XYZ file of C-alpha atoms in Angstrom:
325
model
C 93.888 -42.173 -105.212
C 93.698 -45.606 -102.067
C 90.360 -47.529 -101.486
C 89.871 -51.234 -100.155
C 90.563 -52.687 -104.064
C 94.236 -50.293 -104.318
C 94.862 -51.820 -100.220
C 93.570 -55.607 -100.966
C 95.872 -55.971 -104.368
C 98.929 -53.558 -103.769
C 98.112 -51.864 -106.807
C 98.340 -47.890 -107.436
C 95.017 -47.498 -109.317
C 91.651 -48.175 -108.212
C 91.198 -50.282 -111.972
C 90.994 -53.554 -112.844
C 91.531 -55.164 -116.667
C 89.010 -58.097 -116.838
C 89.630 -61.705 -118.403
C 88.384 -61.423 -122.036
C 89.269 -64.801 -124.421
C 91.577 -64.180 -126.517
C 92.816 -60.064 -125.351
C 93.872 -61.268 -122.156
C 97.539 -62.091 -122.867
C 100.712 -61.253 -121.087
C 101.372 -58.222 -123.408
C 98.178 -56.456 -122.034
C 97.505 -57.834 -118.942
C 101.493 -56.846 -118.485
C 101.033 -52.986 -119.642
C 97.864 -52.368 -117.379
C 100.077 -53.492 -113.985
C 103.033 -51.662 -115.733
C 100.596 -48.509 -115.700
C 99.144 -48.634 -111.710
C 96.260 -50.922 -112.493
C 95.968 -54.541 -112.202
C 96.300 -56.570 -115.338
C 95.027 -60.108 -115.896
C 95.603 -62.872 -118.053
C 93.060 -64.858 -119.193
C 93.956 -68.890 -118.033
C 91.730 -70.949 -120.490
C 92.386 -68.300 -123.484
C 95.764 -70.661 -122.731
C 94.550 -74.480 -124.255
C 97.008 -76.621 -121.536
C 97.629 -75.220 -117.420
C 101.548 -75.865 -119.612
C 100.781 -73.160 -121.774
C 99.738 -70.070 -118.591
C 102.175 -71.581 -116.366
C 104.616 -70.132 -119.723
C 102.302 -67.054 -120.224
C 102.406 -66.656 -116.649
C 106.511 -66.570 -116.913
C 105.923 -63.893 -119.654
C 104.066 -61.545 -118.062
C 106.592 -61.535 -114.708
C 109.176 -60.899 -117.355
C 107.274 -57.759 -119.206
C 106.593 -56.393 -115.159
C 108.029 -56.366 -111.483
C 104.054 -55.127 -110.524
C 101.080 -57.611 -109.513
C 98.543 -58.803 -112.036
C 96.195 -61.878 -111.748
C 94.645 -64.557 -113.247
C 91.148 -64.797 -114.462
C 89.623 -68.194 -114.560
C 85.562 -68.519 -115.532
C 83.484 -71.744 -114.607
C 80.537 -72.207 -117.671
C 79.367 -74.370 -119.277
C 81.893 -75.684 -121.566
C 81.608 -78.282 -124.553
C 84.539 -80.204 -122.347
C 85.651 -79.078 -119.435
C 89.053 -77.508 -118.882
C 90.976 -79.207 -115.669
C 90.799 -77.003 -113.361
C 93.254 -78.018 -110.929
C 95.991 -78.160 -113.008
C 95.276 -74.801 -113.922
C 94.890 -73.455 -110.869
C 98.747 -75.036 -109.783
C 100.120 -73.663 -112.905
C 98.708 -69.921 -110.715
C 99.839 -70.916 -107.504
C 103.505 -71.863 -108.879
C 103.518 -69.054 -111.162
C 103.289 -66.832 -107.709
C 99.930 -65.046 -109.012
C 97.914 -63.688 -105.380
C 95.202 -62.155 -106.904
C 92.496 -64.267 -109.231
C 89.231 -62.739 -111.251
C 87.039 -65.832 -111.479
C 83.408 -65.869 -113.401
C 80.527 -67.917 -114.236
C 79.162 -70.323 -111.824
C 80.014 -70.775 -108.639
C 83.966 -71.055 -107.749
C 83.602 -72.348 -104.150
C 85.106 -76.406 -105.028
C 88.539 -74.236 -105.573
C 88.264 -72.007 -102.604
C 90.151 -74.313 -99.845
C 93.127 -74.626 -103.350
C 93.384 -71.086 -104.279
C 93.177 -69.834 -99.867
C 96.023 -72.289 -98.232
C 98.180 -70.122 -101.644
C 97.235 -66.668 -100.222
C 95.212 -65.514 -103.377
C 92.738 -63.047 -103.329
C 89.888 -63.805 -105.216
C 87.391 -61.646 -106.467
C 84.001 -62.826 -108.254
C 82.357 -61.255 -110.586
C 78.767 -61.347 -110.070
C 75.533 -60.188 -111.914
C 73.278 -59.872 -109.077
C 73.692 -58.979 -105.591
C 72.125 -62.795 -104.432
C 75.448 -63.566 -105.607
C 77.348 -61.207 -104.651
C 76.538 -62.214 -100.957
C 77.389 -65.976 -101.879
C 80.796 -65.125 -103.235
C 81.330 -63.380 -99.606
C 80.000 -65.576 -98.071
C 82.253 -68.883 -99.801
C 85.301 -66.508 -98.656
C 86.086 -64.103 -101.772
C 88.079 -61.017 -101.171
C 86.239 -59.179 -103.500
C 83.106 -58.946 -106.283
C 83.140 -57.641 -109.590
C 79.074 -55.872 -109.590
C 78.802 -56.409 -113.458
C 75.381 -54.681 -114.512
C 73.752 -55.396 -117.350
C 75.309 -52.918 -119.813
C 78.518 -54.790 -119.538
C 80.195 -56.616 -122.543
C 79.934 -61.133 -122.297
C 77.371 -62.386 -119.827
C 75.127 -60.244 -117.922
C 73.081 -62.672 -115.714
C 69.619 -62.922 -116.256
C 67.831 -60.232 -113.979
C 69.004 -57.345 -116.127
C 69.949 -55.069 -113.602
C 71.162 -51.426 -114.705
C 74.504 -50.219 -112.346
C 72.831 -47.094 -111.370
C 70.754 -49.599 -109.195
C 72.967 -52.415 -108.853
C 75.717 -50.749 -107.353
C 73.783 -49.438 -104.843
C 72.396 -52.602 -104.091
C 75.560 -54.596 -103.251
C 77.367 -50.887 -101.040
C 74.353 -52.081 -99.226
C 73.899 -55.919 -98.794
C 78.185 -56.441 -98.684
C 80.746 -55.966 -96.278
C 83.603 -57.120 -98.683
C 84.700 -54.157 -101.808
C 83.652 -54.488 -104.896
C 84.105 -52.788 -107.940
C 81.937 -51.032 -110.836
C 81.879 -53.436 -114.028
C 79.981 -52.373 -117.473
C 79.583 -49.080 -119.017
C 83.186 -48.470 -117.589
C 85.240 -46.289 -119.602
C 87.097 -42.775 -118.473
C 86.884 -40.772 -115.452
C 83.591 -40.226 -115.415
C 82.826 -43.687 -114.672
C 84.950 -44.331 -112.047
C 83.891 -41.098 -109.768
C 79.975 -42.039 -110.423
C 81.103 -46.158 -109.817
C 83.033 -44.368 -106.067
C 80.069 -43.108 -105.316
C 77.663 -45.395 -105.491
C 79.423 -47.327 -102.915
C 82.421 -49.677 -105.399
C 85.598 -49.104 -104.540
C 86.848 -49.194 -107.795
C 86.038 -50.101 -111.721
C 86.620 -53.410 -114.372
C 87.273 -52.801 -117.543
C 86.839 -55.197 -120.722
C 86.047 -53.203 -124.026
C 87.553 -50.015 -123.235
C 91.117 -51.860 -122.461
C 90.334 -53.574 -125.924
C 90.481 -50.240 -127.612
C 94.605 -50.016 -126.193
C 97.498 -49.793 -128.330
C 98.860 -53.070 -126.022
C 95.812 -55.104 -127.108
C 97.015 -57.655 -128.212
C 94.282 -58.309 -130.935
C 93.463 -57.215 -134.406
C 93.324 -54.114 -135.669
C 89.830 -54.581 -137.231
C 88.363 -55.126 -133.352
C 90.298 -52.072 -132.185
C 88.361 -49.881 -135.541
C 84.820 -52.258 -134.691
C 84.621 -50.937 -131.506
C 85.527 -47.664 -131.827
C 83.067 -46.962 -134.712
C 80.456 -48.827 -132.162
C 77.924 -47.212 -131.055
C 75.807 -48.111 -127.896
C 72.855 -48.661 -129.590
C 75.308 -51.475 -131.703
C 75.067 -54.425 -129.236
C 72.575 -57.788 -129.317
C 71.847 -59.676 -126.695
C 71.743 -63.743 -127.633
C 71.159 -67.236 -125.659
C 68.311 -65.683 -123.560
C 66.280 -68.761 -124.060
C 69.596 -71.043 -122.988
C 69.962 -68.308 -119.783
C 73.220 -68.190 -120.635
C 72.626 -64.176 -121.922
C 75.615 -62.770 -124.208
C 76.208 -59.367 -125.645
C 78.006 -59.201 -128.587
C 78.530 -56.160 -131.113
C 76.326 -56.699 -133.797
C 77.598 -58.468 -136.760
C 76.430 -61.496 -139.601
C 77.661 -63.933 -137.863
C 75.187 -62.376 -134.694
C 72.287 -61.890 -137.030
C 72.440 -65.515 -137.886
C 71.995 -66.518 -134.551
C 69.623 -63.972 -133.612
C 67.667 -66.060 -136.941
C 67.879 -68.645 -135.668
C 67.043 -68.572 -132.180
C 63.718 -66.735 -133.618
C 62.902 -69.833 -135.651
C 63.746 -71.990 -132.452
C 62.438 -70.437 -130.310
C 62.134 -72.715 -126.832
C 63.105 -75.542 -128.298
C 66.398 -74.144 -128.799
C 69.484 -75.832 -128.196
C 73.407 -74.992 -127.775
C 73.635 -76.653 -130.936
C 72.283 -74.744 -132.954
C 73.900 -71.916 -133.088
C 77.004 -73.736 -132.306
C 78.880 -72.533 -135.187
C 78.287 -69.383 -134.684
C 79.729 -69.003 -131.547
C 81.940 -71.956 -130.832
C 85.646 -71.237 -131.905
C 84.519 -67.896 -132.928
C 87.549 -66.020 -131.336
C 90.938 -66.544 -133.195
C 88.456 -65.908 -135.976
C 87.914 -62.615 -135.029
C 90.468 -61.186 -132.491
C 93.431 -63.551 -134.202
C 91.935 -62.895 -138.274
C 90.403 -59.611 -137.910
C 86.962 -61.434 -139.396
C 84.322 -59.595 -137.998
C 81.858 -61.355 -139.938
C 82.822 -64.540 -138.614
C 80.293 -64.850 -135.264
C 79.269 -64.149 -131.308
C 82.392 -61.883 -129.609
C 81.975 -60.110 -126.441
C 81.369 -56.694 -126.377
C 79.941 -53.885 -123.889
C 77.519 -50.909 -124.498
C 80.265 -48.980 -123.105
C 81.472 -48.868 -126.900
C 79.547 -45.912 -127.443
C 81.644 -43.950 -125.359
C 84.944 -45.169 -126.520
C 86.389 -42.901 -129.306
C 90.199 -43.444 -129.416
C 93.395 -46.070 -128.773
C 95.234 -44.568 -126.411
C 98.489 -46.980 -124.652
C 97.081 -48.529 -121.396
C 99.423 -45.624 -119.843
C 97.504 -43.159 -121.378
C 93.953 -43.903 -120.828
C 94.647 -44.766 -116.798
C 96.664 -41.699 -116.427
C 93.567 -40.562 -118.181
C 90.604 -41.108 -116.156
C 92.696 -40.397 -112.442
C 93.325 -36.745 -114.417
C 89.952 -36.554 -115.155
C 88.534 -38.586 -111.462
C 90.524 -36.158 -109.520
C 89.132 -33.307 -112.413
C 85.666 -33.743 -111.154
C 86.306 -34.813 -107.381
C 87.889 -31.199 -106.860
C 86.590 -28.717 -108.812
C 83.023 -29.491 -110.828
C 81.772 -31.244 -107.734
C 83.507 -29.282 -104.586
C 82.325 -26.429 -107.142
C 79.029 -27.066 -106.455
C 79.842 -26.120 -102.371
C 81.221 -23.315 -103.300
C 78.884 -19.917 -102.508
């Protein structure tokens, strides 16, 4: 399948593995890229720019296919040294960067001067247009269904994607609720040039996370996520657990007086406890509603091959069949 996204990133299939904290390591990124998609290393999971450079080098040892790095610009307790991370990306020969969170404009000159293609994650049409205006090459349009940060507008993909198609000139991929060939065909029909998957790639054999996490995703339904930090305008969709229950209790008690410090223990430093140690009650970790569509733990190649085969069948048989006399 050839789309503007496959052409832009030099990949076989229009499938991107989004950046995920303590998930996007070299093992997963290489497996996705080897299967024909675009694997993404999560930059800030690496504690220093030097460690990121080492992770990029590890990934190069595992694949000769294109892969990218995610840089997320979100409110954090300490500001990361972004210019140094970008230098590690440039020196590592990376040609695709997924940016997320706040406006990446201050760092665009560095990235563009190095010939890097930038795809920015956006949760609204207005943010997508801003990304286009500052020179991003593509955007990942994240609907309300997505795990992680869905923004504050609460617009699901059945509305958001065609609205983006009406406004944007640059290509975009659909993110949030993407799991299979049905997702890909629907996204293409709504104007996207491919899909971005996060939660679905967590439940793969190569995802270097604890088996408890994969089991929790497979066992979860579409009803098992919750939204936290809404009053802080830093909304995050997470899988329900005891830690999240505590967050919701604190948020209810504090109301509009809530500060990030009130829930610090339930949202900060949680990912190693969950992803590495397998403590499923430790606190908040991002998970999409798409968990309801995830029923197995295949390899990345099995998953991507299955998505493309299902998409082909839908396009050439099911949909085409509606027009046969």
